[in-house]
Each structure stands twice: as C-alpha cells, then as structure tokens.
C-alpha cells in the first residue's frame, strides 16, 4: 500500500523523515495516527507530553509490537532550551511545528507565556530550518485575521451582508486586532509576527515554508476536561467547555450572549489537508493556507443548542430545562478579553493548490466527537462527583 503512493501530479512520493514538534497535542496526535497508518513516512515526535499518542508508542498486546514501531521515535524535550532540537531538524526532511499555547483563556491571563510560546520559542525552529535548508510547515491560526472589517460598519449597514466585508482571504484580508490593553490579541499578534518572519526567511533566504491557518478544528482528544485530565480551574476551548458542562449536567455558559460566529471543521478532514501539504511540496511551498469549513457556520449559541441535542442522542440523557446560561466575558475570562466576531475562510487557494475540500457536516462531527467524549469521560466524571469531600 504505502510504497505505491503518488502525489497530485502523478509522481511517486518518497518516504520522508518528519520532525513533528508538538506531536503530543490534539492536532499532532491525529497527524501522527494518519501518517503511521496510511503512509511510509518516519516520525521524530517531539513534545513535553505524550499522553495523547501513547497508543501509537506502545503496542497494545504485551508480546506483539505495532506495525509502525520502527517508524515513530518519541523525543521528550522542550524546544525552549534543548540543544538536541537542531540535530533532530537536521535528521529530518521536513519539520512540522505545532508547539504553542493556543487556548484563549491564557491569552489575557498569561500574555507573556503566550507571546514567548508562540513567537520566541518558535524562532530557533525557523532558524534551524532556514540555515540547514530544511522545509518547514508552521502552524499559525485564523486568529491572525482578528476581527472582520464588517464589524466596524453600522449595525444596520447592508454591506454587513457583503462577503467582501467578512470572508477571510490569505492574500488580501487585513489583520485587525484590538488595543494593547485587550491582551486577548497577544496570541494573534505573536502568530502574525512569526508568520511575517517565516515569510521573510522565504523571500530573503530561500526557506521552503508552508503556513497553516486552522479555523476551529475540533474532534476527539481536543484540550482537556477540567478536573479529569486537566486542572479543575482550567478553561479549555469551547468544545471541551461545553462537553464538560454536558457531562456534568450543568448549563452551557454563553459568553457575552453567544453571538460570535465560528466555522467548525472536523479534525479528520483538516488532517487530510495537512497530508496533502506534506506530500505535495511543489504545490504547498511558499503558501499560506486557510483550513476550515465555510459550510459549518454557527453562532456560539447555536453550537450550544446543537451540542445539547447531539449529547442527548448519544448519551440517552434528557437535557436540562434551561440548557444554557449567560455569563459576561469579564466573569468568564477576566480583564482584557475580546473576541473575533466571525470567521469564514476563503477556500480559493487551498482548492486551487491542493484540491482539498472539507466533507463532514457540523451535526456529524459533533455526533462522533460527543460519542467519544461520553465514552471517554462519563464514568470518570460520575466517580469524581460521587467522591466524599475530604474533611
Ligand atoms: N465560549 C463560550 N462559552 C464557553 C467557551 C467559549 O461562549 O464555555 C465562546 C468564546 O467566547 C468564543 C467562542 O466560544 O466566542 C469560541 O471560543 P474558543 O475558546 O473555542 O476559541 P476561539 O474560537 O475564540 O479561538
């Protein structure tokens, strides 16, 4: 199977060695799974944690080893301060950098960590790729677009309906952030600067790069469930927050009315796009790609309603009479929070270069994800809530 792989131009794909930084996270775990199961490529998986890829590193049966055991090596290291990093980048044909703080609850409460993680810590990765003539696929964010132009128009302006005022294009849309005191934008700004640096390395020093801008990728293993596999006081992204509320039979919290709009794409669809980038360098190098699903747009309120219905279906539990409650952003996230109003990705470039299109509807992706959440966490939550309080 694997040796017969051909690229989009009909050329055979030679087996690659990929240095994947942040392989133990949500996206990394799905990308590792895909590469091991469907390609002949070898992975140097770099992370500080490996909980989400344990199933790929350890054979499930005690005597048998997995079919890909010789194609994945885990390197536990922190890219901030480890001299082994350059060696791993040199050994690989390609580096995929996924390492970053990327939960909004951190942007305004830990802005220094956010800026360091997304800009400063990424610098050596870019430098080593550039100096050693190695290809880099760097994960950025749709948040670099910030707010839409349309949100500054009067509420009743008909131009708000015009896609020119809200659809986000890699090569045309501006990056619009709030004032410095709104520290929410520390993440977007750090990501924008690393994108500009990578782009400049490309134009001045010939770095072969691809930048990925994920638009709300969601699915199994995303973030953590507070108090179960993450800190009780931690605030993950919306999918995990709402899953946590549903698992605990609590109302879902709508921040500032739940009016912001998002487009959600299934992680497995998005991973297909990344695989195309990996295996089609001639089509992917020098490009920035939006990766999202423009057909799956909802307000956060609609997302809450849909997740409530889907969860009732997959768990067999009756929803609460009042399934949502309103909460202010100050109460939920603290001082300095702000929000992107709407995020619709333009798909022209990824379509033209890689012929990629997302497939999974929002209902279907929520159904498979919430089935996973229920199976993985319902028992643990029951146990944790029935524990007697320590005296
Ligand atoms: N949000 C919410 N309730 C929650 C968690 C998030 O209403 O429990 C909102 C948040 O304010 C934002 C949207 O959901 O408008 C998406 O938030 P997420 O943390 O997933 O990341 P973002 O898309 O903003 O990067």
mmCIF file of C-alpha atoms and ligand atoms in Angstrom:
data_model
loop_
_atom_site.group_PDB
_atom_site.id
_atom_site.type_symbol
_atom_site.label_atom_id
_atom_site.label_comp_id
_atom_site.label_asym_id
_atom_site.label_seq_id
_atom_site.Cartn_x
_atom_site.Cartn_y
_atom_site.Cartn_z
ATOM 1 C CA UNK A 1 0.000 0.000 0.000
ATOM 2 C CA UNK A 2 2.321 2.717 1.273
ATOM 3 C CA UNK A 3 5.090 2.358 -1.356
ATOM 4 C CA UNK A 4 2.635 2.991 -4.214
ATOM 5 C CA UNK A 5 1.700 6.485 -3.056
ATOM 6 C CA UNK A 6 1.745 9.175 -5.725
ATOM 7 C CA UNK A 7 1.400 12.945 -5.404
ATOM 8 C CA UNK A 8 -1.189 15.202 -7.060
ATOM 9 C CA UNK A 9 0.988 15.476 -10.168
ATOM 10 C CA UNK A 10 1.357 11.726 -10.579
ATOM 11 C CA UNK A 11 4.917 11.461 -9.219
ATOM 12 C CA UNK A 12 5.859 8.747 -6.708
ATOM 13 C CA UNK A 13 6.199 10.031 -3.130
ATOM 14 C CA UNK A 14 9.449 9.012 -1.476
ATOM 15 C CA UNK A 15 9.362 8.098 2.223
ATOM 16 C CA UNK A 16 10.125 11.151 4.354
ATOM 17 C CA UNK A 17 11.513 11.666 7.821
ATOM 18 C CA UNK A 18 9.338 14.237 9.573
ATOM 19 C CA UNK A 19 10.328 16.093 12.724
ATOM 20 C CA UNK A 20 6.973 16.877 14.353
ATOM 21 C CA UNK A 21 7.247 19.396 17.176
ATOM 22 C CA UNK A 22 4.168 19.320 19.398
ATOM 23 C CA UNK A 23 3.319 15.779 18.269
ATOM 24 C CA UNK A 24 1.667 15.040 21.622
ATOM 25 C CA UNK A 25 -1.102 17.608 21.268
ATOM 26 C CA UNK A 26 -4.581 17.410 19.765
ATOM 27 C CA UNK A 27 -3.571 18.071 16.131
ATOM 28 C CA UNK A 28 -0.252 16.240 16.453
ATOM 29 C CA UNK A 29 -1.905 13.083 17.739
ATOM 30 C CA UNK A 30 -4.252 12.920 14.749
ATOM 31 C CA UNK A 31 -1.480 13.730 12.303
ATOM 32 C CA UNK A 32 0.775 11.010 13.778
ATOM 33 C CA UNK A 33 -2.075 8.480 13.554
ATOM 34 C CA UNK A 34 -2.720 9.318 9.910
ATOM 35 C CA UNK A 35 0.946 9.279 8.877
ATOM 36 C CA UNK A 36 1.638 5.968 10.602
ATOM 37 C CA UNK A 37 -1.483 4.203 9.358
ATOM 38 C CA UNK A 38 -1.529 5.426 5.762
ATOM 39 C CA UNK A 39 1.978 6.433 4.682
ATOM 40 C CA UNK A 40 5.535 5.068 4.787
ATOM 41 C CA UNK A 41 6.924 8.200 6.476
ATOM 42 C CA UNK A 42 9.018 8.128 9.652
ATOM 43 C CA UNK A 43 8.265 10.404 12.606
ATOM 44 C CA UNK A 44 10.571 12.079 15.072
ATOM 45 C CA UNK A 45 7.843 13.039 17.516
ATOM 46 C CA UNK A 46 8.921 15.884 19.801
ATOM 47 C CA UNK A 47 6.895 17.035 22.805
ATOM 48 C CA UNK A 48 6.987 17.515 26.552
ATOM 49 C CA UNK A 49 3.945 15.198 26.953
ATOM 50 C CA UNK A 50 2.930 12.027 25.170
ATOM 51 C CA UNK A 51 -0.394 11.054 26.773
ATOM 52 C CA UNK A 52 -2.357 11.632 23.553
ATOM 53 C CA UNK A 53 -0.017 9.450 21.456
ATOM 54 C CA UNK A 54 0.641 6.680 23.985
ATOM 55 C CA UNK A 55 -1.489 4.304 21.903
ATOM 56 C CA UNK A 56 0.916 4.861 18.996
ATOM 57 C CA UNK A 57 4.088 4.436 21.021
ATOM 58 C CA UNK A 58 3.216 1.335 22.986
ATOM 59 C CA UNK A 59 1.904 -1.846 21.404
ATOM 60 C CA UNK A 60 -1.491 -2.763 22.833
ATOM 61 C CA UNK A 61 -0.708 -6.505 23.240
ATOM 62 C CA UNK A 62 2.239 -7.306 25.511
ATOM 63 C CA UNK A 63 4.127 -9.553 23.082
ATOM 64 C CA UNK A 64 3.314 -8.037 19.675
ATOM 65 C CA UNK A 65 4.743 -4.734 18.547
ATOM 66 C CA UNK A 66 2.753 -2.299 16.397
ATOM 67 C CA UNK A 67 3.276 -2.412 12.627
ATOM 68 C CA UNK A 68 4.820 1.066 12.739
ATOM 69 C CA UNK A 69 7.037 0.642 15.821
ATOM 70 C CA UNK A 70 10.174 1.372 13.765
ATOM 71 C CA UNK A 71 8.639 4.499 12.174
ATOM 72 C CA UNK A 72 7.998 6.595 15.286
ATOM 73 C CA UNK A 73 10.508 7.771 17.878
ATOM 74 C CA UNK A 74 9.360 9.934 20.766
ATOM 75 C CA UNK A 75 11.755 12.646 21.968
ATOM 76 C CA UNK A 76 10.693 14.251 25.241
ATOM 77 C CA UNK A 77 12.160 17.711 25.057
ATOM 78 C CA UNK A 78 11.237 21.342 25.477
ATOM 79 C CA UNK A 79 12.183 23.375 22.403
ATOM 80 C CA UNK A 80 12.840 26.391 24.652
ATOM 81 C CA UNK A 81 16.112 25.054 25.940
ATOM 82 C CA UNK A 82 17.262 21.801 24.409
ATOM 83 C CA UNK A 83 20.342 21.516 22.240
ATOM 84 C CA UNK A 84 19.040 18.286 20.668
ATOM 85 C CA UNK A 85 16.498 20.252 18.626
ATOM 86 C CA UNK A 86 18.850 21.253 15.810
ATOM 87 C CA UNK A 87 20.080 17.663 15.412
ATOM 88 C CA UNK A 88 16.516 16.388 15.013
ATOM 89 C CA UNK A 89 15.685 19.075 12.441
ATOM 90 C CA UNK A 90 18.864 18.186 10.538
ATOM 91 C CA UNK A 91 17.959 14.470 10.539
ATOM 92 C CA UNK A 92 14.532 15.196 9.032
ATOM 93 C CA UNK A 93 13.465 16.167 5.503
ATOM 94 C CA UNK A 94 10.650 18.286 6.877
ATOM 95 C CA UNK A 95 9.730 19.928 10.196
ATOM 96 C CA UNK A 96 6.101 20.419 11.235
ATOM 97 C CA UNK A 97 5.815 22.889 14.117
ATOM 98 C CA UNK A 98 2.647 22.591 16.182
ATOM 99 C CA UNK A 99 4.040 23.633 19.561
ATOM 100 C CA UNK A 100 2.212 26.595 21.090
ATOM 101 C CA UNK A 101 -0.109 27.863 23.789
ATOM 102 C CA UNK A 102 -3.406 28.155 21.914
ATOM 103 C CA UNK A 103 -6.270 28.396 24.434
ATOM 104 C CA UNK A 104 -7.949 31.831 24.587
ATOM 105 C CA UNK A 105 -8.265 31.675 28.393
ATOM 106 C CA UNK A 106 -4.460 32.006 28.503
ATOM 107 C CA UNK A 107 -4.076 34.943 26.106
ATOM 108 C CA UNK A 108 -5.248 37.638 28.529
ATOM 109 C CA UNK A 109 -4.238 35.894 31.771
ATOM 110 C CA UNK A 110 -0.767 34.604 30.713
ATOM 111 C CA UNK A 111 0.143 37.024 27.918
ATOM 112 C CA UNK A 112 3.899 36.656 28.473
ATOM 113 C CA UNK A 113 3.789 32.863 28.237
ATOM 114 C CA UNK A 114 1.545 33.243 25.185
ATOM 115 C CA UNK A 115 3.941 35.595 23.395
ATOM 116 C CA UNK A 116 7.029 33.590 24.347
ATOM 117 C CA UNK A 117 5.484 30.289 23.341
ATOM 118 C CA UNK A 118 4.124 31.499 20.008
ATOM 119 C CA UNK A 119 6.964 33.782 18.928
ATOM 120 C CA UNK A 120 10.217 33.469 20.884
ATOM 121 C CA UNK A 121 10.155 29.667 21.234
ATOM 122 C CA UNK A 122 9.414 29.245 17.524
ATOM 123 C CA UNK A 123 12.449 31.325 16.484
ATOM 124 C CA UNK A 124 15.079 28.558 16.758
ATOM 125 C CA UNK A 125 12.854 26.191 14.774
ATOM 126 C CA UNK A 126 12.619 28.676 11.914
ATOM 127 C CA UNK A 127 16.322 29.474 12.139
ATOM 128 C CA UNK A 128 17.450 25.821 12.094
ATOM 129 C CA UNK A 129 15.192 25.041 9.124
ATOM 130 C CA UNK A 130 16.440 28.074 7.215
ATOM 131 C CA UNK A 131 20.150 27.510 7.992
ATOM 132 C CA UNK A 132 20.017 23.798 7.170
ATOM 133 C CA UNK A 133 17.911 24.134 4.018
ATOM 134 C CA UNK A 134 15.020 22.155 5.526
ATOM 135 C CA UNK A 135 11.368 22.532 4.694
ATOM 136 C CA UNK A 136 9.035 23.908 7.387
ATOM 137 C CA UNK A 137 5.253 23.566 7.816
ATOM 138 C CA UNK A 138 4.368 26.019 10.553
ATOM 139 C CA UNK A 139 1.002 26.072 12.305
ATOM 140 C CA UNK A 140 -0.407 29.557 12.714
ATOM 141 C CA UNK A 141 -4.070 30.447 13.366
ATOM 142 C CA UNK A 142 -7.166 32.000 11.794
ATOM 143 C CA UNK A 143 -6.964 34.393 14.725
ATOM 144 C CA UNK A 144 -4.351 36.400 12.773
ATOM 145 C CA UNK A 145 -7.309 37.897 10.906
ATOM 146 C CA UNK A 146 -8.645 39.247 14.222
ATOM 147 C CA UNK A 147 -11.954 40.980 13.627
ATOM 148 C CA UNK A 148 -13.795 41.384 10.319
ATOM 149 C CA UNK A 149 -13.935 44.738 8.511
ATOM 150 C CA UNK A 150 -17.717 44.338 8.581
ATOM 151 C CA UNK A 151 -17.953 44.511 12.364
ATOM 152 C CA UNK A 152 -16.937 48.192 12.250
ATOM 153 C CA UNK A 153 -19.872 49.082 9.966
ATOM 154 C CA UNK A 154 -23.119 50.433 11.461
ATOM 155 C CA UNK A 155 -25.326 47.548 12.711
ATOM 156 C CA UNK A 156 -27.946 48.201 10.008
ATOM 157 C CA UNK A 157 -25.499 48.627 7.099
ATOM 158 C CA UNK A 158 -26.403 46.394 4.131
ATOM 159 C CA UNK A 159 -22.663 45.977 3.478
ATOM 160 C CA UNK A 160 -22.546 43.657 6.501
ATOM 161 C CA UNK A 161 -24.158 41.052 4.216
ATOM 162 C CA UNK A 162 -21.463 41.518 1.554
ATOM 163 C CA UNK A 163 -18.829 38.715 1.694
ATOM 164 C CA UNK A 164 -16.128 41.277 0.826
ATOM 165 C CA UNK A 165 -16.594 42.572 4.364
ATOM 166 C CA UNK A 166 -16.252 39.301 6.226
ATOM 167 C CA UNK A 167 -14.791 36.402 4.203
ATOM 168 C CA UNK A 168 -11.140 35.960 5.237
ATOM 169 C CA UNK A 169 -8.589 35.672 2.426
ATOM 170 C CA UNK A 170 -4.959 34.703 2.966
ATOM 171 C CA UNK A 171 -3.581 37.142 0.382
ATOM 172 C CA UNK A 172 -5.991 40.050 0.761
ATOM 173 C CA UNK A 173 -7.591 40.413 4.204
ATOM 174 C CA UNK A 174 -6.000 42.720 6.778
ATOM 175 C CA UNK A 175 -5.133 41.632 10.334
ATOM 176 C CA UNK A 176 -7.365 43.670 12.665
ATOM 177 C CA UNK A 177 -6.682 43.476 16.391
ATOM 178 C CA UNK A 178 -7.964 45.468 19.380
ATOM 179 C CA UNK A 179 -5.913 47.833 21.558
ATOM 180 C CA UNK A 180 -2.894 46.609 23.565
ATOM 181 C CA UNK A 181 -4.858 46.631 26.830
ATOM 182 C CA UNK A 182 -7.090 43.961 25.291
ATOM 183 C CA UNK A 183 -4.472 41.273 25.894
ATOM 184 C CA UNK A 184 -6.610 38.697 24.094
ATOM 185 C CA UNK A 185 -4.706 39.788 20.991
ATOM 186 C CA UNK A 186 -1.278 38.843 22.378
ATOM 187 C CA UNK A 187 -1.652 35.442 20.693
ATOM 188 C CA UNK A 188 -2.781 36.760 17.300
ATOM 189 C CA UNK A 189 -0.026 39.359 17.300
ATOM 190 C CA UNK A 190 2.720 36.827 18.177
ATOM 191 C CA UNK A 191 1.432 34.490 15.472
ATOM 192 C CA UNK A 192 1.309 37.314 12.954
ATOM 193 C CA UNK A 193 4.919 38.251 13.658
ATOM 194 C CA UNK A 194 6.185 34.664 13.345
ATOM 195 C CA UNK A 195 4.277 34.360 10.053
ATOM 196 C CA UNK A 196 5.979 37.534 8.808
ATOM 197 C CA UNK A 197 9.377 36.238 9.924
ATOM 198 C CA UNK A 198 8.879 32.904 8.148
ATOM 199 C CA UNK A 199 7.672 34.702 5.033
ATOM 200 C CA UNK A 200 10.742 36.939 5.138
ATOM 201 C CA UNK A 201 13.043 33.905 5.574
ATOM 202 C CA UNK A 202 11.381 32.580 2.439
ATOM 203 C CA UNK A 203 11.883 35.725 0.400
ATOM 204 C CA UNK A 204 15.357 36.714 1.668
ATOM 205 C CA UNK A 205 16.963 33.339 2.429
ATOM 206 C CA UNK A 206 15.004 30.867 0.337
ATOM 207 C CA UNK A 207 13.343 28.979 3.227
ATOM 208 C CA UNK A 208 10.814 26.490 1.852
ATOM 209 C CA UNK A 209 7.788 27.045 4.051
ATOM 210 C CA UNK A 210 4.060 26.456 4.311
ATOM 211 C CA UNK A 211 1.894 28.266 6.864
ATOM 212 C CA UNK A 212 -1.366 26.691 8.044
ATOM 213 C CA UNK A 213 -4.201 28.788 9.482
ATOM 214 C CA UNK A 214 -6.592 26.394 11.232
ATOM 215 C CA UNK A 215 -10.200 27.601 11.575
ATOM 216 C CA UNK A 216 -11.630 25.973 14.723
ATOM 217 C CA UNK A 217 -10.560 22.360 14.153
ATOM 218 C CA UNK A 218 -12.472 20.137 16.545
ATOM 219 C CA UNK A 219 -12.793 16.457 17.407
ATOM 220 C CA UNK A 220 -11.751 13.756 19.878
ATOM 221 C CA UNK A 221 -8.767 14.456 22.187
ATOM 222 C CA UNK A 222 -9.185 18.227 21.939
ATOM 223 C CA UNK A 223 -7.873 20.075 25.016
ATOM 224 C CA UNK A 224 -8.937 18.530 28.344
ATOM 225 C CA UNK A 225 -11.889 18.031 30.638
ATOM 226 C CA UNK A 226 -11.319 20.166 33.747
ATOM 227 C CA UNK A 227 -10.836 18.062 36.876
ATOM 228 C CA UNK A 228 -10.421 14.831 34.886
ATOM 229 C CA UNK A 229 -7.414 15.121 32.594
ATOM 230 C CA UNK A 230 -6.671 18.793 33.225
ATOM 231 C CA UNK A 231 -6.757 21.308 36.097
ATOM 232 C CA UNK A 232 -10.208 21.822 37.708
ATOM 233 C CA UNK A 233 -9.882 25.576 37.323
ATOM 234 C CA UNK A 234 -8.593 25.377 33.721
ATOM 235 C CA UNK A 235 -10.666 26.815 30.879
ATOM 236 C CA UNK A 236 -10.237 24.911 27.594
ATOM 237 C CA UNK A 237 -11.712 25.917 24.209
ATOM 238 C CA UNK A 238 -15.430 25.918 23.567
ATOM 239 C CA UNK A 239 -15.825 22.265 22.509
ATOM 240 C CA UNK A 240 -14.263 20.993 25.731
ATOM 241 C CA UNK A 241 -16.025 23.629 27.891
ATOM 242 C CA UNK A 242 -19.432 22.628 26.521
ATOM 243 C CA UNK A 243 -18.577 18.900 26.678
ATOM 244 C CA UNK A 244 -17.604 19.336 30.321
ATOM 245 C CA UNK A 245 -20.913 21.093 31.075
ATOM 246 C CA UNK A 246 -22.905 18.362 29.301
ATOM 247 C CA UNK A 247 -21.024 15.550 31.049
ATOM 248 C CA UNK A 248 -21.677 17.194 34.429
ATOM 249 C CA UNK A 249 -25.319 18.060 33.646
ATOM 250 C CA UNK A 250 -24.615 21.767 34.048
ATOM 251 C CA UNK A 251 -25.899 24.554 31.806
ATOM 252 C CA UNK A 252 -23.569 25.619 28.989
ATOM 253 C CA UNK A 253 -22.121 29.084 29.597
ATOM 254 C CA UNK A 254 -22.638 31.582 26.772
ATOM 255 C CA UNK A 255 -20.016 34.299 26.873
ATOM 256 C CA UNK A 256 -21.450 37.776 26.138
ATOM 257 C CA UNK A 257 -24.636 36.300 24.703
ATOM 258 C CA UNK A 258 -23.005 33.645 22.495
ATOM 259 C CA UNK A 259 -23.335 35.900 19.466
ATOM 260 C CA UNK A 260 -19.880 35.359 17.981
ATOM 261 C CA UNK A 261 -19.835 33.195 14.891
ATOM 262 C CA UNK A 262 -17.444 30.378 14.111
ATOM 263 C CA UNK A 263 -16.996 27.793 11.378
ATOM 264 C CA UNK A 264 -16.016 24.367 12.734
ATOM 265 C CA UNK A 265 -14.146 21.724 10.758
ATOM 266 C CA UNK A 266 -13.708 18.086 11.699
ATOM 267 C CA UNK A 267 -10.131 17.276 12.693
ATOM 268 C CA UNK A 268 -10.053 14.260 10.365
ATOM 269 C CA UNK A 269 -10.984 16.426 7.344
ATOM 270 C CA UNK A 270 -8.360 19.013 8.311
ATOM 271 C CA UNK A 271 -5.659 16.350 8.678
ATOM 272 C CA UNK A 272 -6.293 15.317 5.055
ATOM 273 C CA UNK A 273 -5.327 18.856 4.049
ATOM 274 C CA UNK A 274 -2.098 18.688 6.065
ATOM 275 C CA UNK A 275 -1.179 15.346 4.491
ATOM 276 C CA UNK A 276 -1.626 16.908 1.041
ATOM 277 C CA UNK A 277 0.732 19.724 2.060
ATOM 278 C CA UNK A 278 3.321 17.237 3.356
ATOM 279 C CA UNK A 279 3.258 15.142 0.200
ATOM 280 C CA UNK A 280 2.975 17.947 -2.373
ATOM 281 C CA UNK A 281 5.801 20.375 -1.571
ATOM 282 C CA UNK A 282 5.830 21.892 -5.055
ATOM 283 C CA UNK A 283 2.199 22.931 -4.599
ATOM 284 C CA UNK A 284 2.406 23.874 -0.928
ATOM 285 C CA UNK A 285 5.729 25.713 -0.580
ATOM 286 C CA UNK A 286 5.525 29.485 -0.287
ATOM 287 C CA UNK A 287 1.816 29.397 0.532
ATOM 288 C CA UNK A 288 -0.358 30.314 3.483
ATOM 289 C CA UNK A 289 -3.466 28.111 3.670
ATOM 290 C CA UNK A 290 -6.786 28.648 5.409
ATOM 291 C CA UNK A 291 -8.016 25.240 6.555
ATOM 292 C CA UNK A 292 -11.645 25.328 7.647
ATOM 293 C CA UNK A 293 -15.201 24.508 6.660
ATOM 294 C CA UNK A 294 -17.142 27.571 5.468
ATOM 295 C CA UNK A 295 -20.340 25.498 5.346
ATOM 296 C CA UNK A 296 -20.338 24.788 9.082
ATOM 297 C CA UNK A 297 -21.027 28.296 10.391
ATOM 298 C CA UNK A 298 -22.995 28.803 13.619
ATOM 299 C CA UNK A 299 -23.209 31.306 16.434
ATOM 300 C CA UNK A 300 -21.834 30.033 19.738
ATOM 301 C CA UNK A 301 -25.455 29.948 20.979
ATOM 302 C CA UNK A 302 -26.450 27.707 18.062
ATOM 303 C CA UNK A 303 -23.434 25.498 18.762
ATOM 304 C CA UNK A 304 -24.607 25.126 22.381
ATOM 305 C CA UNK A 305 -28.100 24.185 21.239
ATOM 306 C CA UNK A 306 -26.819 21.655 18.717
ATOM 307 C CA UNK A 307 -24.363 20.084 21.184
ATOM 308 C CA UNK A 308 -27.199 19.752 23.728
ATOM 309 C CA UNK A 309 -29.341 17.873 21.187
ATOM 310 C CA UNK A 310 -26.494 15.680 19.969
ATOM 311 C CA UNK A 311 -25.414 14.841 23.513
ATOM 312 C CA UNK A 312 -28.972 13.823 24.445
ATOM 313 C CA UNK A 313 -28.950 11.476 21.453
ATOM 314 C CA UNK A 314 -25.580 9.852 22.130
ATOM 315 C CA UNK A 315 -25.898 9.599 25.940
ATOM 316 C CA UNK A 316 -29.630 8.845 26.178
ATOM 317 C CA UNK A 317 -29.864 11.545 28.889
ATOM 318 C CA UNK A 318 -32.626 14.179 28.955
ATOM 319 C CA UNK A 319 -31.361 17.772 28.527
ATOM 320 C CA UNK A 320 -31.851 20.315 31.323
ATOM 321 C CA UNK A 321 -34.953 22.540 31.147
ATOM 322 C CA UNK A 322 -32.625 25.554 30.824
ATOM 323 C CA UNK A 323 -29.626 24.184 28.918
ATOM 324 C CA UNK A 324 -27.672 27.481 28.705
ATOM 325 C CA UNK A 325 -26.853 30.444 30.939
ATOM 326 C CA UNK A 326 -25.378 33.828 30.067
ATOM 327 C CA UNK A 327 -22.089 34.948 31.526
ATOM 328 C CA UNK A 328 -20.037 38.075 30.889
ATOM 329 C CA UNK A 329 -16.600 37.709 29.303
ATOM 330 C CA UNK A 330 -15.087 39.536 32.286
ATOM 331 C CA UNK A 331 -16.530 36.950 34.659
ATOM 332 C CA UNK A 332 -15.553 34.016 32.434
ATOM 333 C CA UNK A 333 -12.144 35.049 31.100
ATOM 334 C CA UNK A 334 -11.186 38.053 33.271
ATOM 335 C CA UNK A 335 -9.912 41.509 32.295
ATOM 336 C CA UNK A 336 -8.561 42.070 28.779
ATOM 337 C CA UNK A 337 -10.698 39.542 26.880
ATOM 338 C CA UNK A 338 -12.007 40.468 23.443
ATOM 339 C CA UNK A 339 -13.350 38.314 20.609
ATOM 340 C CA UNK A 340 -13.287 37.647 16.886
ATOM 341 C CA UNK A 341 -16.813 38.330 15.638
ATOM 342 C CA UNK A 342 -16.950 35.984 12.654
ATOM 343 C CA UNK A 343 -14.583 33.630 10.848
ATOM 344 C CA UNK A 344 -15.388 32.371 7.368
ATOM 345 C CA UNK A 345 -12.358 31.010 5.499
ATOM 346 C CA UNK A 346 -11.952 31.718 1.820
ATOM 347 C CA UNK A 347 -11.088 28.387 0.218
ATOM 348 C CA UNK A 348 -9.802 29.532 -3.176
ATOM 349 C CA UNK A 349 -6.084 28.992 -2.546
ATOM 350 C CA UNK A 350 -6.266 25.572 -0.898
ATOM 351 C CA UNK A 351 -8.716 24.437 -3.537
ATOM 352 C CA UNK A 352 -6.533 25.609 -6.393
ATOM 353 C CA UNK A 353 -3.229 24.308 -4.986
ATOM 354 C CA UNK A 354 -4.301 21.071 -3.308
ATOM 355 C CA UNK A 355 -7.860 20.367 -4.484
ATOM 356 C CA UNK A 356 -8.907 19.965 -0.837
ATOM 357 C CA UNK A 357 -12.453 20.348 0.442
ATOM 358 C CA UNK A 358 -13.889 19.558 3.886
ATOM 359 C CA UNK A 359 -16.574 16.849 3.942
ATOM 360 C CA UNK A 360 -18.109 16.463 7.379
ATOM 361 C CA UNK A 361 -21.215 18.410 8.471
ATOM 362 C CA UNK A 362 -21.347 20.029 11.894
ATOM 363 C CA UNK A 363 -24.015 17.607 13.130
ATOM 364 C CA UNK A 364 -21.983 14.561 12.056
ATOM 365 C CA UNK A 365 -18.724 15.801 13.527
ATOM 366 C CA UNK A 366 -20.427 16.635 16.811
ATOM 367 C CA UNK A 367 -22.038 13.218 16.874
ATOM 368 C CA UNK A 368 -18.740 11.363 16.556
ATOM 369 C CA UNK A 369 -16.933 13.745 18.904
ATOM 370 C CA UNK A 370 -19.567 13.685 21.646
ATOM 371 C CA UNK A 371 -19.814 9.895 21.381
ATOM 372 C CA UNK A 372 -16.073 9.860 22.099
ATOM 373 C CA UNK A 373 -16.432 12.363 24.970
ATOM 374 C CA UNK A 374 -19.234 10.359 26.553
ATOM 375 C CA UNK A 375 -17.359 7.046 26.247
ATOM 376 C CA UNK A 376 -14.096 8.508 27.488
ATOM 377 C CA UNK A 377 -15.263 10.685 30.366
ATOM 378 C CA UNK A 378 -18.797 9.888 31.623
ATOM 379 C CA UNK A 379 -17.662 7.206 34.106
ATOM 380 C CA UNK A 380 -14.711 9.246 35.382
ATOM 381 C CA UNK A 381 -16.994 12.230 35.985
ATOM 382 C CA UNK A 382 -19.514 10.058 37.833
ATOM 383 C CA UNK A 383 -16.739 8.736 40.068
ATOM 384 C CA UNK A 384 -15.243 12.169 40.709
ATOM 385 C CA UNK A 385 -18.590 13.722 41.639
ATOM 386 C CA UNK A 386 -19.599 10.840 43.940
ATOM 387 C CA UNK A 387 -16.345 11.034 45.958
ATOM 388 C CA UNK A 388 -16.978 12.188 49.539
ATOM 389 C CA UNK A 389 -15.448 15.586 50.318
ATOM 390 C CA UNK A 390 -12.216 15.442 52.307
ATOM 391 C CA UNK A 391 -12.806 16.543 55.891
HETATM 392 N N1 LIG B 1 -17.224 30.445 24.539
HETATM 393 C C1 LIG B 1 -18.439 30.397 25.257
HETATM 394 N N2 LIG B 1 -18.537 29.545 26.330
HETATM 395 C C2 LIG B 1 -17.513 28.731 26.716
HETATM 396 C C3 LIG B 1 -16.291 28.769 25.982
HETATM 397 C C4 LIG B 1 -16.184 29.643 24.909
HETATM 398 O O1 LIG B 1 -19.401 31.117 24.937
HETATM 399 O O2 LIG B 1 -17.699 27.966 27.684
HETATM 400 C C5 LIG B 1 -17.117 31.317 23.340
HETATM 401 C C6 LIG B 1 -15.919 32.257 23.263
HETATM 402 O O3 LIG B 1 -16.186 33.470 23.933
HETATM 403 C C7 LIG B 1 -15.773 32.447 21.760
HETATM 404 C C8 LIG B 1 -16.185 31.095 21.187
HETATM 405 O O4 LIG B 1 -16.931 30.454 22.218
HETATM 406 O O5 LIG B 1 -16.695 33.422 21.289
HETATM 407 C C9 LIG B 1 -15.047 30.198 20.741
HETATM 408 O O6 LIG B 1 -14.110 30.096 21.761
HETATM 409 P P1 LIG B 1 -12.836 29.131 21.755
HETATM 410 O O7 LIG B 1 -12.257 29.164 23.129
HETATM 411 O O8 LIG B 1 -13.177 27.784 21.229
HETATM 412 O O9 LIG B 1 -11.752 29.776 20.781
HETATM 413 P P2 LIG B 1 -11.713 30.875 19.616
HETATM 414 O O10 LIG B 1 -12.588 30.382 18.510
HETATM 415 O O11 LIG B 1 -12.220 32.175 20.191
HETATM 416 O O12 LIG B 1 -10.284 30.934 19.257
#
